[in-house]
Coordinates of C-alpha atoms and ligand atoms in Angstrom, one line a residue:
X1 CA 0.0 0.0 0.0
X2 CA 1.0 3.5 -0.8
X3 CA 0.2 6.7 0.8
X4 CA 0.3 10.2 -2.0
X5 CA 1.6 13.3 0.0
X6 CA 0.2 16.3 -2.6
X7 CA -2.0 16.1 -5.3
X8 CA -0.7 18.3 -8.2
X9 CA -0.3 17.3 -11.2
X10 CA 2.3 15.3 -10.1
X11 CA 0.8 13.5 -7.5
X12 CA -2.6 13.0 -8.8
X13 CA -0.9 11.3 -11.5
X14 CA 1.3 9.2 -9.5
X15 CA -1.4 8.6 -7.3
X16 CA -3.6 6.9 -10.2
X17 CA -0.7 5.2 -11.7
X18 CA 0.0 3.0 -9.3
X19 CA -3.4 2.5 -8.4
X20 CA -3.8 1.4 -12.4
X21 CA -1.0 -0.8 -11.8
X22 CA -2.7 -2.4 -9.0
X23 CA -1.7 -1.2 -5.6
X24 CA -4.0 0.4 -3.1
X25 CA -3.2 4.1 -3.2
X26 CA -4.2 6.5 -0.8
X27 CA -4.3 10.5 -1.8
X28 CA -3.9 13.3 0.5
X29 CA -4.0 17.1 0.1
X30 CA -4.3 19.8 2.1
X31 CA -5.7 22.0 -0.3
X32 CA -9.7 20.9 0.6
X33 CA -11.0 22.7 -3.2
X34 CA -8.5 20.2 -4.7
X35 CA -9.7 16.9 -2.7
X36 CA -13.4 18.1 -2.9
X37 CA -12.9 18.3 -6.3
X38 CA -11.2 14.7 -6.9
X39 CA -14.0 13.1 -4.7
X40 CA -16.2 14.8 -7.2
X41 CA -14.4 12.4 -9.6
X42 CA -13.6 15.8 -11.4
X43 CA -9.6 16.7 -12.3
X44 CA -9.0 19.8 -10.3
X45 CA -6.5 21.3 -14.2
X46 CA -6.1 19.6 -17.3
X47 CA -4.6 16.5 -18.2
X48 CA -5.5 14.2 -21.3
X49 CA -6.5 11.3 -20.1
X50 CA -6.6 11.6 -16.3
X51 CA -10.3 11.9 -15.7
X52 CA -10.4 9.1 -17.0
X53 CA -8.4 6.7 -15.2
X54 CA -10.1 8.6 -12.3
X55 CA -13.5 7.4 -12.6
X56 CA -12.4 4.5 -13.0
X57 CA -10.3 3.7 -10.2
X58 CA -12.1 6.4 -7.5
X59 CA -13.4 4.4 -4.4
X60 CA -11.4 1.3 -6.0
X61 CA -7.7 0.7 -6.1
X62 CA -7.6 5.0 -5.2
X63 CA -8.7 6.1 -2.1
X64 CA -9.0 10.1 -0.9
X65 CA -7.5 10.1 2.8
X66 CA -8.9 13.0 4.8
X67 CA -7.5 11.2 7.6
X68 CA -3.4 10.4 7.6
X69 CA -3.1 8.8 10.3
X70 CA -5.0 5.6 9.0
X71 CA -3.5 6.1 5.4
X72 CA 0.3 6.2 6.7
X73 CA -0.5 3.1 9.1
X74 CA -1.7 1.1 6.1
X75 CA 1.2 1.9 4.0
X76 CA 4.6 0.6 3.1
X77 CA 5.8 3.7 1.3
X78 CA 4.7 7.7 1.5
X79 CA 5.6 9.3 -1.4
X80 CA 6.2 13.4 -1.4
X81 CA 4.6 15.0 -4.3
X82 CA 4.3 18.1 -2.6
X83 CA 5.4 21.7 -4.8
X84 CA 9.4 22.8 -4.2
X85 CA 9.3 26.0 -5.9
X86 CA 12.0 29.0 -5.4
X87 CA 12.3 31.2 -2.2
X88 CA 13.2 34.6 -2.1
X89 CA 16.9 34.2 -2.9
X90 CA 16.0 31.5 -5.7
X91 CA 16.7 27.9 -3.7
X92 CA 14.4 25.2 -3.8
X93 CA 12.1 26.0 -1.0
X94 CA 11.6 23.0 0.9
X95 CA 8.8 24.3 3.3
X96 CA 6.3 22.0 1.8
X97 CA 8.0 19.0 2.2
X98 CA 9.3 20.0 5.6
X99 CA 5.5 20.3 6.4
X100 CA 4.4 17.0 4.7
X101 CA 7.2 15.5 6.7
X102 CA 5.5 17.0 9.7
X103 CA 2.6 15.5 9.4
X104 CA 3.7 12.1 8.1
X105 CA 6.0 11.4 10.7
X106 CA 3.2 11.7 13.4
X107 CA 1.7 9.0 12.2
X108 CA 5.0 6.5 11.8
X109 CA 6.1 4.6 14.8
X110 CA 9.7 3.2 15.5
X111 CA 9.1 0.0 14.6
X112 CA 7.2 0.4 11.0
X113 CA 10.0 0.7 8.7
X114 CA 8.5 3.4 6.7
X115 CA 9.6 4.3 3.7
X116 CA 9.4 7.8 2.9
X117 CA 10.4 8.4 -1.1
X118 CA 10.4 12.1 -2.5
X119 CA 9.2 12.8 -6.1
X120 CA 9.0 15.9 -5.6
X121 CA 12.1 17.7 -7.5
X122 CA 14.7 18.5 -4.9
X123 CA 18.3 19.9 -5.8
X124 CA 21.4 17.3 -5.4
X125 CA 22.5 16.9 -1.8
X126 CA 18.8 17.9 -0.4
X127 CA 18.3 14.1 0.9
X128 CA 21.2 14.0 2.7
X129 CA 22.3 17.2 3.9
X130 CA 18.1 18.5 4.8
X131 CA 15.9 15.4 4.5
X132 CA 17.5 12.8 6.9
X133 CA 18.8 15.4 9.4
X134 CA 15.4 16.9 9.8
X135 CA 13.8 13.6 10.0
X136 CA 16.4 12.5 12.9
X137 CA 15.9 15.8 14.6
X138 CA 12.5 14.1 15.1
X139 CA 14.0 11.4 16.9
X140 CA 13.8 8.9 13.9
X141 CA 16.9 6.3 13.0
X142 CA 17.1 7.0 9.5
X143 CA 18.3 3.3 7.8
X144 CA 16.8 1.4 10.5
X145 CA 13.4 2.8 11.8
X146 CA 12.5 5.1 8.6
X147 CA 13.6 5.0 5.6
X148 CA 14.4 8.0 3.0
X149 CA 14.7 7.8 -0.9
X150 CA 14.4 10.2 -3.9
X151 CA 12.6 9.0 -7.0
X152 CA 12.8 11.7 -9.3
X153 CA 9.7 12.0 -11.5
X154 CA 10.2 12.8 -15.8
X155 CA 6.4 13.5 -16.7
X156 CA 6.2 16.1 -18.8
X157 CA 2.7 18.3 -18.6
X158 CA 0.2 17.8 -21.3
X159 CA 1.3 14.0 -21.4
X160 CA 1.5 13.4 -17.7
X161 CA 0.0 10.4 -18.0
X162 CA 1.6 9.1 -21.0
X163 CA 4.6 9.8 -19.5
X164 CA 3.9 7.9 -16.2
X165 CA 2.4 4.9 -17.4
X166 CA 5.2 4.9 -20.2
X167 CA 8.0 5.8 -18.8
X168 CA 11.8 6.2 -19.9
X169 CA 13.2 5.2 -17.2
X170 CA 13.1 4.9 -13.3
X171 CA 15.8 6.7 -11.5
X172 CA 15.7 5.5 -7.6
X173 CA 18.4 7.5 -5.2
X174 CA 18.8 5.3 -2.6
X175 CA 21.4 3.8 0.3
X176 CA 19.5 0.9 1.5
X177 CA 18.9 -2.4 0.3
X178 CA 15.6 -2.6 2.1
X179 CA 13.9 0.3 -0.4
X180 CA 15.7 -1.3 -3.0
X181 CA 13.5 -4.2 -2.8
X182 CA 10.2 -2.8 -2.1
X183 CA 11.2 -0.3 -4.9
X184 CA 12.0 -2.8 -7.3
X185 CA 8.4 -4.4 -6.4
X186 CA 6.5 -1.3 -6.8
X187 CA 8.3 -0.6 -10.2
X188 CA 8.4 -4.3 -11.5
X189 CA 4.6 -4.0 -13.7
X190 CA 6.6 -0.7 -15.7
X191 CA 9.0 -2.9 -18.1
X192 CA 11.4 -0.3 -18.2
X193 CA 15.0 -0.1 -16.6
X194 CA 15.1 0.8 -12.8
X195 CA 17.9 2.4 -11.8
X196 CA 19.3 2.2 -7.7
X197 CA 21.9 4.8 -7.6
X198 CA 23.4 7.0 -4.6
X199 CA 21.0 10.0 -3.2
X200 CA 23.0 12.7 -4.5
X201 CA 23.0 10.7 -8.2
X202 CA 18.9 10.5 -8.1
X203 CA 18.6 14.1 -7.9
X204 CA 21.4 15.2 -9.9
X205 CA 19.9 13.5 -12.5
X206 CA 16.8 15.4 -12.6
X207 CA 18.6 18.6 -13.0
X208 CA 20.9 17.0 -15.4
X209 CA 17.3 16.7 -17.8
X210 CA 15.5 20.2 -17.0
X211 CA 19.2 22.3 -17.6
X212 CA 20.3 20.7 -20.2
X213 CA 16.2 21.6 -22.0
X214 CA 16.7 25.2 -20.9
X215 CA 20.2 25.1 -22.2
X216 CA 18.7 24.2 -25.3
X217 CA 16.1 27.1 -25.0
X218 CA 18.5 29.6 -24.2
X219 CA 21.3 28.4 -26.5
X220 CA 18.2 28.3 -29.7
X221 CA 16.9 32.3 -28.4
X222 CA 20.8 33.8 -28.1
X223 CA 21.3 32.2 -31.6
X224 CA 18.0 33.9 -32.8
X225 CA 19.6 37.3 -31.3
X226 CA 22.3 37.1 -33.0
X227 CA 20.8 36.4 -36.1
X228 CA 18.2 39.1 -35.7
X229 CA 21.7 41.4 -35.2
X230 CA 23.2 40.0 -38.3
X231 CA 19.8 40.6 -40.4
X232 CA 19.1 38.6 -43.6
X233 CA 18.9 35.2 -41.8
X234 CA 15.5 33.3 -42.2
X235 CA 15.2 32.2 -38.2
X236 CA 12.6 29.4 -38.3
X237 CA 13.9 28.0 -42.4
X238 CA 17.2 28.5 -40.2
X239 CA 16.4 26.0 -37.5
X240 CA 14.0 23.5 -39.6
X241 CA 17.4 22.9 -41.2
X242 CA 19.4 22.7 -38.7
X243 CA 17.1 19.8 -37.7
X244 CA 17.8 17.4 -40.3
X245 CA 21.0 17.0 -39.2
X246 CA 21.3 12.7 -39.0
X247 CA 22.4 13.4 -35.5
X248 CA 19.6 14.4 -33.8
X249 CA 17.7 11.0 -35.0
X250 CA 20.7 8.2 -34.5
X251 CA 23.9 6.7 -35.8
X252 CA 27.0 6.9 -36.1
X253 CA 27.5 10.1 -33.6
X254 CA 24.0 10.9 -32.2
X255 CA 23.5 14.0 -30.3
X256 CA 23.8 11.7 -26.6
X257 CA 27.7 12.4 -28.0
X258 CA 27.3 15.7 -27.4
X259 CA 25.4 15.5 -24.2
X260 CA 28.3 13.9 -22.3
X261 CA 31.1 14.8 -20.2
X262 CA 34.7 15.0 -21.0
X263 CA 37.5 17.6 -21.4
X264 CA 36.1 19.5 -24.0
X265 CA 35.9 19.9 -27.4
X266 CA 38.9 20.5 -29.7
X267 CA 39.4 20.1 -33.7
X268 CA 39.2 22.3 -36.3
X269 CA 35.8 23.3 -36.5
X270 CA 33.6 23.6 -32.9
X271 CA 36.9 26.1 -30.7
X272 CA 37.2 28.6 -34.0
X273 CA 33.9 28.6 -35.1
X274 CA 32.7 29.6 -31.6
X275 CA 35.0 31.9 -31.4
X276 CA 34.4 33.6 -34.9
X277 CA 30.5 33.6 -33.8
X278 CA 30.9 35.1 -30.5
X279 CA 33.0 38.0 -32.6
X280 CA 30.7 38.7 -35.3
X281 CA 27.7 38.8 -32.7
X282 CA 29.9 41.8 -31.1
X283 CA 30.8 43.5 -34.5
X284 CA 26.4 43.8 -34.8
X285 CA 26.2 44.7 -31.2
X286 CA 24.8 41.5 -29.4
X287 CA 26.9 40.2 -26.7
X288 CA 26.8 36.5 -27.0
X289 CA 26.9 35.2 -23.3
X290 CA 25.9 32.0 -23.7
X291 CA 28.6 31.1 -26.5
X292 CA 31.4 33.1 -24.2
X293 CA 30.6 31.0 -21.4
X294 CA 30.7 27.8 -23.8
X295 CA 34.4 28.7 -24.6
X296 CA 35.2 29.8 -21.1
X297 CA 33.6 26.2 -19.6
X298 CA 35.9 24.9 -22.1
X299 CA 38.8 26.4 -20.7
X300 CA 37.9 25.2 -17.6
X301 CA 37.5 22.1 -17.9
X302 CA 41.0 21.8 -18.4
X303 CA 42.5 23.0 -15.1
X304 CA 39.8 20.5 -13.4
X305 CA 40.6 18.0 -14.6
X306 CA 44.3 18.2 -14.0
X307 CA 43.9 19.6 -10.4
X308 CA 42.0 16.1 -9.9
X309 CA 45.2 14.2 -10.9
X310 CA 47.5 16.4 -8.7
X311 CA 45.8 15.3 -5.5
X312 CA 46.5 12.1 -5.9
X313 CA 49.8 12.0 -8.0
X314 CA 53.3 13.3 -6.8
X315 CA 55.1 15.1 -9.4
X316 CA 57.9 13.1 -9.5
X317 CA 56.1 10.3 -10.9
X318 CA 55.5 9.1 -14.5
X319 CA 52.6 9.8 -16.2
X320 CA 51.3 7.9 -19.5
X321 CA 48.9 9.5 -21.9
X322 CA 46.6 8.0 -24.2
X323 CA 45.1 9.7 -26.6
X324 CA 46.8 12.9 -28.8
X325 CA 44.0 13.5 -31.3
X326 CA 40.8 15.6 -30.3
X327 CA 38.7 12.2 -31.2
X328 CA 38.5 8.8 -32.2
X329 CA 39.3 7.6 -35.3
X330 CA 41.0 11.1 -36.5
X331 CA 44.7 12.1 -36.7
X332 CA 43.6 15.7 -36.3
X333 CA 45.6 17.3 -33.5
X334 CA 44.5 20.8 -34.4
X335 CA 43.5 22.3 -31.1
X336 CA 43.2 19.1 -29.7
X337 CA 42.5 19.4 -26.0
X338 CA 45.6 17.1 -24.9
X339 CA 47.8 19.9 -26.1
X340 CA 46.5 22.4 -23.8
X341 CA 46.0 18.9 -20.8
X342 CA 50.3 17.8 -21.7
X343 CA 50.6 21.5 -21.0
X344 CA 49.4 22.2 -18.3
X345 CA 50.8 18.8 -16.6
X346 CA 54.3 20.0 -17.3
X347 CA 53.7 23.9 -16.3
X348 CA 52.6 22.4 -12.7
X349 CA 56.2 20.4 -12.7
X350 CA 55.1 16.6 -14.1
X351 CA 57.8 15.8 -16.7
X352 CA 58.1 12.3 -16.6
X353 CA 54.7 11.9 -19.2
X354 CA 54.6 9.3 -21.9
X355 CA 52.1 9.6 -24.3
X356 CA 50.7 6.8 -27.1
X357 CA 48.2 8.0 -29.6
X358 CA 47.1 5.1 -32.5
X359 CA 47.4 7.5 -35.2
X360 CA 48.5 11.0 -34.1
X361 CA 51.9 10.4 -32.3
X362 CA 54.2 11.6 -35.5
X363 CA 52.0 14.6 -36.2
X364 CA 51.5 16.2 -32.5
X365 CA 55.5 15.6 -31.9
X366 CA 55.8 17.3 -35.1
X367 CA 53.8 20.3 -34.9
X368 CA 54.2 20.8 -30.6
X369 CA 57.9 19.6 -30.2
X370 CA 56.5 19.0 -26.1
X371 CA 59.6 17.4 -24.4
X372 CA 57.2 14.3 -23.8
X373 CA 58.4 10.7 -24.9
X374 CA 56.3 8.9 -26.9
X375 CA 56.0 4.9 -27.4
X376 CA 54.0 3.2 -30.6
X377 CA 51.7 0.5 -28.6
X378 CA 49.2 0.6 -25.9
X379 CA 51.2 -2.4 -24.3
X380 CA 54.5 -0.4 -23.7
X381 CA 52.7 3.2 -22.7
X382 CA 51.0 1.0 -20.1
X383 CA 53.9 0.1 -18.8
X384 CA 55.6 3.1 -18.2
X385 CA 53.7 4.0 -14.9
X386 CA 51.3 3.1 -12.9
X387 CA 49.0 6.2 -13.4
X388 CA 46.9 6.7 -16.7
X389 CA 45.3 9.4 -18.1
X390 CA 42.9 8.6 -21.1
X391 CA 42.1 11.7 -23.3
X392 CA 41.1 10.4 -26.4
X393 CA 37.9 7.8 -26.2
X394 CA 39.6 5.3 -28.9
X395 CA 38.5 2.2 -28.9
X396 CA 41.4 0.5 -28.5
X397 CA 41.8 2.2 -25.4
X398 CA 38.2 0.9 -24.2
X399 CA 39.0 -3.1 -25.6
X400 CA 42.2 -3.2 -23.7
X401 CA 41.1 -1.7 -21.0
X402 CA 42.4 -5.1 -19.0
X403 CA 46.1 -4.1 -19.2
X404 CA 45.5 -1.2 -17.3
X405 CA 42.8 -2.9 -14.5
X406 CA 45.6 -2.5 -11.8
X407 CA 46.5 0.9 -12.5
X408 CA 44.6 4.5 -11.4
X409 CA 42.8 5.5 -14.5
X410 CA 41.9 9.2 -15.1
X411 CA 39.6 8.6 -17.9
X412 CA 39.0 12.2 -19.0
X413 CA 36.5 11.0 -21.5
X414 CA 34.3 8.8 -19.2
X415 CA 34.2 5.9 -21.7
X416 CA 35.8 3.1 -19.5
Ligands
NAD1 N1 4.6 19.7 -13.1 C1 5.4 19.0 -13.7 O1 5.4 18.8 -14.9 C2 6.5 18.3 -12.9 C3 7.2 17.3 -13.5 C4 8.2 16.6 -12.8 C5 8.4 17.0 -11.4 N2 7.7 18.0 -10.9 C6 8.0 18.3 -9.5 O2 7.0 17.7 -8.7 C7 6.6 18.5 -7.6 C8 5.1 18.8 -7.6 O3 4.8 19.5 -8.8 P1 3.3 19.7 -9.2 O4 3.4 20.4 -10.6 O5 2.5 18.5 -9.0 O6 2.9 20.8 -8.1 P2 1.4 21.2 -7.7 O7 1.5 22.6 -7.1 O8 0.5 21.0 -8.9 O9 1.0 20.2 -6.6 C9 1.5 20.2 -5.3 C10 0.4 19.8 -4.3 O10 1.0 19.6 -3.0 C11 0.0 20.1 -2.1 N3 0.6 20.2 -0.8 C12 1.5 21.2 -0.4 N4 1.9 21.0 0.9 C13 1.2 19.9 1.3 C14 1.2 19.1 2.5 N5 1.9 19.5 3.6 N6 0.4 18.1 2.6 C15 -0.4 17.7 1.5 N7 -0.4 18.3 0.4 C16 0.4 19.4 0.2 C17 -0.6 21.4 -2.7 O11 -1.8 21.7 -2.2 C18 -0.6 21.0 -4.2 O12 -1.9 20.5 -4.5 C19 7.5 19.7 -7.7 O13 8.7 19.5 -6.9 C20 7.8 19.8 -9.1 O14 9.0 20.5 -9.4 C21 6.7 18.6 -11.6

């Protein structure tokens, strides 16, 4: 049995899925216009298909709690669908779910093993660092006599229940194997991969979705300014175009390429052309902010990456590099971003490096003349040290990566 803290749009739907799925759901809200309305068998906004599934499973499966206390007894899990939205300095205000907890909690005795799950969307580290200290503040052994988890929820509005029913995926953040299990048995009817990963992951992962969509957003409106600034450009012919590019739709280099971590992008085309864009924009008056920040991100990167590897490696030790192009399957060292890494390695005083690239090796020495020594097989740059750093996702590098198993990897490309 479940018990549904908040019934938005979010929780409504959540409610009613699982109740379609064929648990026993309770709903609870204190808004009293919004449950008079759902007893009503009426959807208190709009949402195809939802009044639906309401009349159907209303005094059923789904049951409106005006009473907690019995609806928290009965259940295994509460789940917090209750609104996070800014506070005056622009946080996630968590008053709502401080207050659900509130009255939750009241009703959960030591021995229960509750477990309390938050949907609602809550910025990385809230679980840890606010949920379970306020919930042991109330004299509650998190792990043992209640247990917390995030289960970020994807929906989008307009196809909430689409989305619900159908989902992607299922992202749990969780540090017990007990919620992992009733989890996994609440989520089994959903076909659909369920992913157990740390707190902090569950809701990083959530912000990882919504940024990255008003990235997107901002990136497609600064590009419109600047075309408006230029004058002449057809904006929408512009961007229908620009969508039938084969990587938006699939193989060989999708857009999910793109969308990934690493230590930035290099070549001929992406560091000048951003560059060349960001100085025309000026030359017509529009200050391109995202774009300088794109460049500036990919300075940074750098640095980071590098300050990661001098924590935990002296500087008299030796260092083997693999990977001297800016990608796979390309001898193209042209502002390739080990240059600026082998740099910045031997400014902060690492000169032992080694480096083994499967096409680039002549052509790098060649045109950088770094005092670096390089080798011409992945077998021998292995053994030069006992510390790695991968910059170049080859797959070479990724097939072998067994020679290397007892050595620390920095794999700046996060392909191992
Ligand atoms: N709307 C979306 O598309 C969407 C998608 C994914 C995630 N989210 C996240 O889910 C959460 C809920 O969003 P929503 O759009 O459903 O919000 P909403 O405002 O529609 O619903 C929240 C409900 O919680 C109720 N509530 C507040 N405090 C309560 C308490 N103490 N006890 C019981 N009920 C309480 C409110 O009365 C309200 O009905 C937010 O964190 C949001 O960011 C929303």
């Amino acid at each position: 049995m479940i018990t549904v803290i908040g019934l938005g749009f979010v929780g409504l739907t959540t409610a009613l899925g699982f109740s379609e799925k064929g648990n026993k759901v309770y709903g609870f809200d204190i808004d009293k216009e919004k449950m008079n309305s759902i007893s009503n068998k009426k959807i208190p906004f709009y949402e195809k298909g939802l009044q639906e599934v309401l009349k159907k499973n209303l005094g059923n499966n789904f049951v409106l709690s005006d009473n907690l206390e019995n609806a928290v007894k009965s259940s295994k899990v509460v789940i917090l669908c209750v609104g996070t939205p800014s506070d005056d300095k622009g946080r996630a205000d968590l008053k709502y779910i401080k207050s659900a907890l509130d009255s939750v909690l009241k009703n959960v005795g030591k021995e229960d093993k509750k477990i309390i799950i938050t949907k609602s969307t809550i910025p990385p580290s809230t679980t840890e660092k606010e949920i379970i200290p306020y919930i042991k503040q109330k004299g509650f052994a998190v792990g043992e006599e209640v247990y917390v988890a995030n289960n970020p929820e994807f929906l989008r509005e307009g196809h909430a229940w689409d989305d619900f029913i159908n989902p992607d995926r299922i992202v749990i953040g969780t540090n017990d194997e007990y919620t992992k299990i009733v989890m996994a048995d609440i989520y089994k009817n959903f076909n659909v991969p369920v992913h157990f990963v740390t707190l902090n992951t569950g809701e990083f992962i959530k912000y990882l979705s919504n940024t990255f969509l008003s990235t997107l957003i901002s990136y497609s409106n600064e590009m419109s300014m600047i075309a408006d600034s230029v004058g002449g450009i057809d904006i929408k012919s512009a961007f229908k175009i620009f969508h039938e590019d084969k990587r938006w739709y699939g193989n060989p280099a999708n857009m999910q390429t793109y969308a990934y971590p690493g230590c930035g992008f290099g070549g001929y085309c992406l560091p000048k052309d951003t560059q060349a864009l960001v100085q025309k924009a000026e030359e017509f008056g529009y200050d391109a902010k995202i774009l300088k920040s794109v460049l500036d991100v990919n300075k940074e990167i750098k640095p980071h990456w590098i300050d990661k590897i001098e924590k935990n490696v002296p500087k008299d030790k030796p260092l083997t590099i693999l990977g001297l192009s800016f990608k796979p399957d390309s001898d193209d060292v042209r502002q390739t971003p080990a240059l600026d890494i082998i740099k910045l390695l031997l400014e902060r005083g690492y000169k032992n490096l080694t480096a083994y690239d499967p096409m680039a090796n002549e052509l790098f020495d060649k045109i950088y003349k770094l005092p670096i020594k390089y080798v011409d097989n992945l077998k021998d740059a292995v053994n030069q040290s006992s510390d790695i750093i991968l910059i170049t996702g080859w797959k070479e590098f990724i097939d072998n990566k067994n020679l290397y198993a007892d050595k620390n990897i920095y794999d700046l490309r996060y392909v191992l």
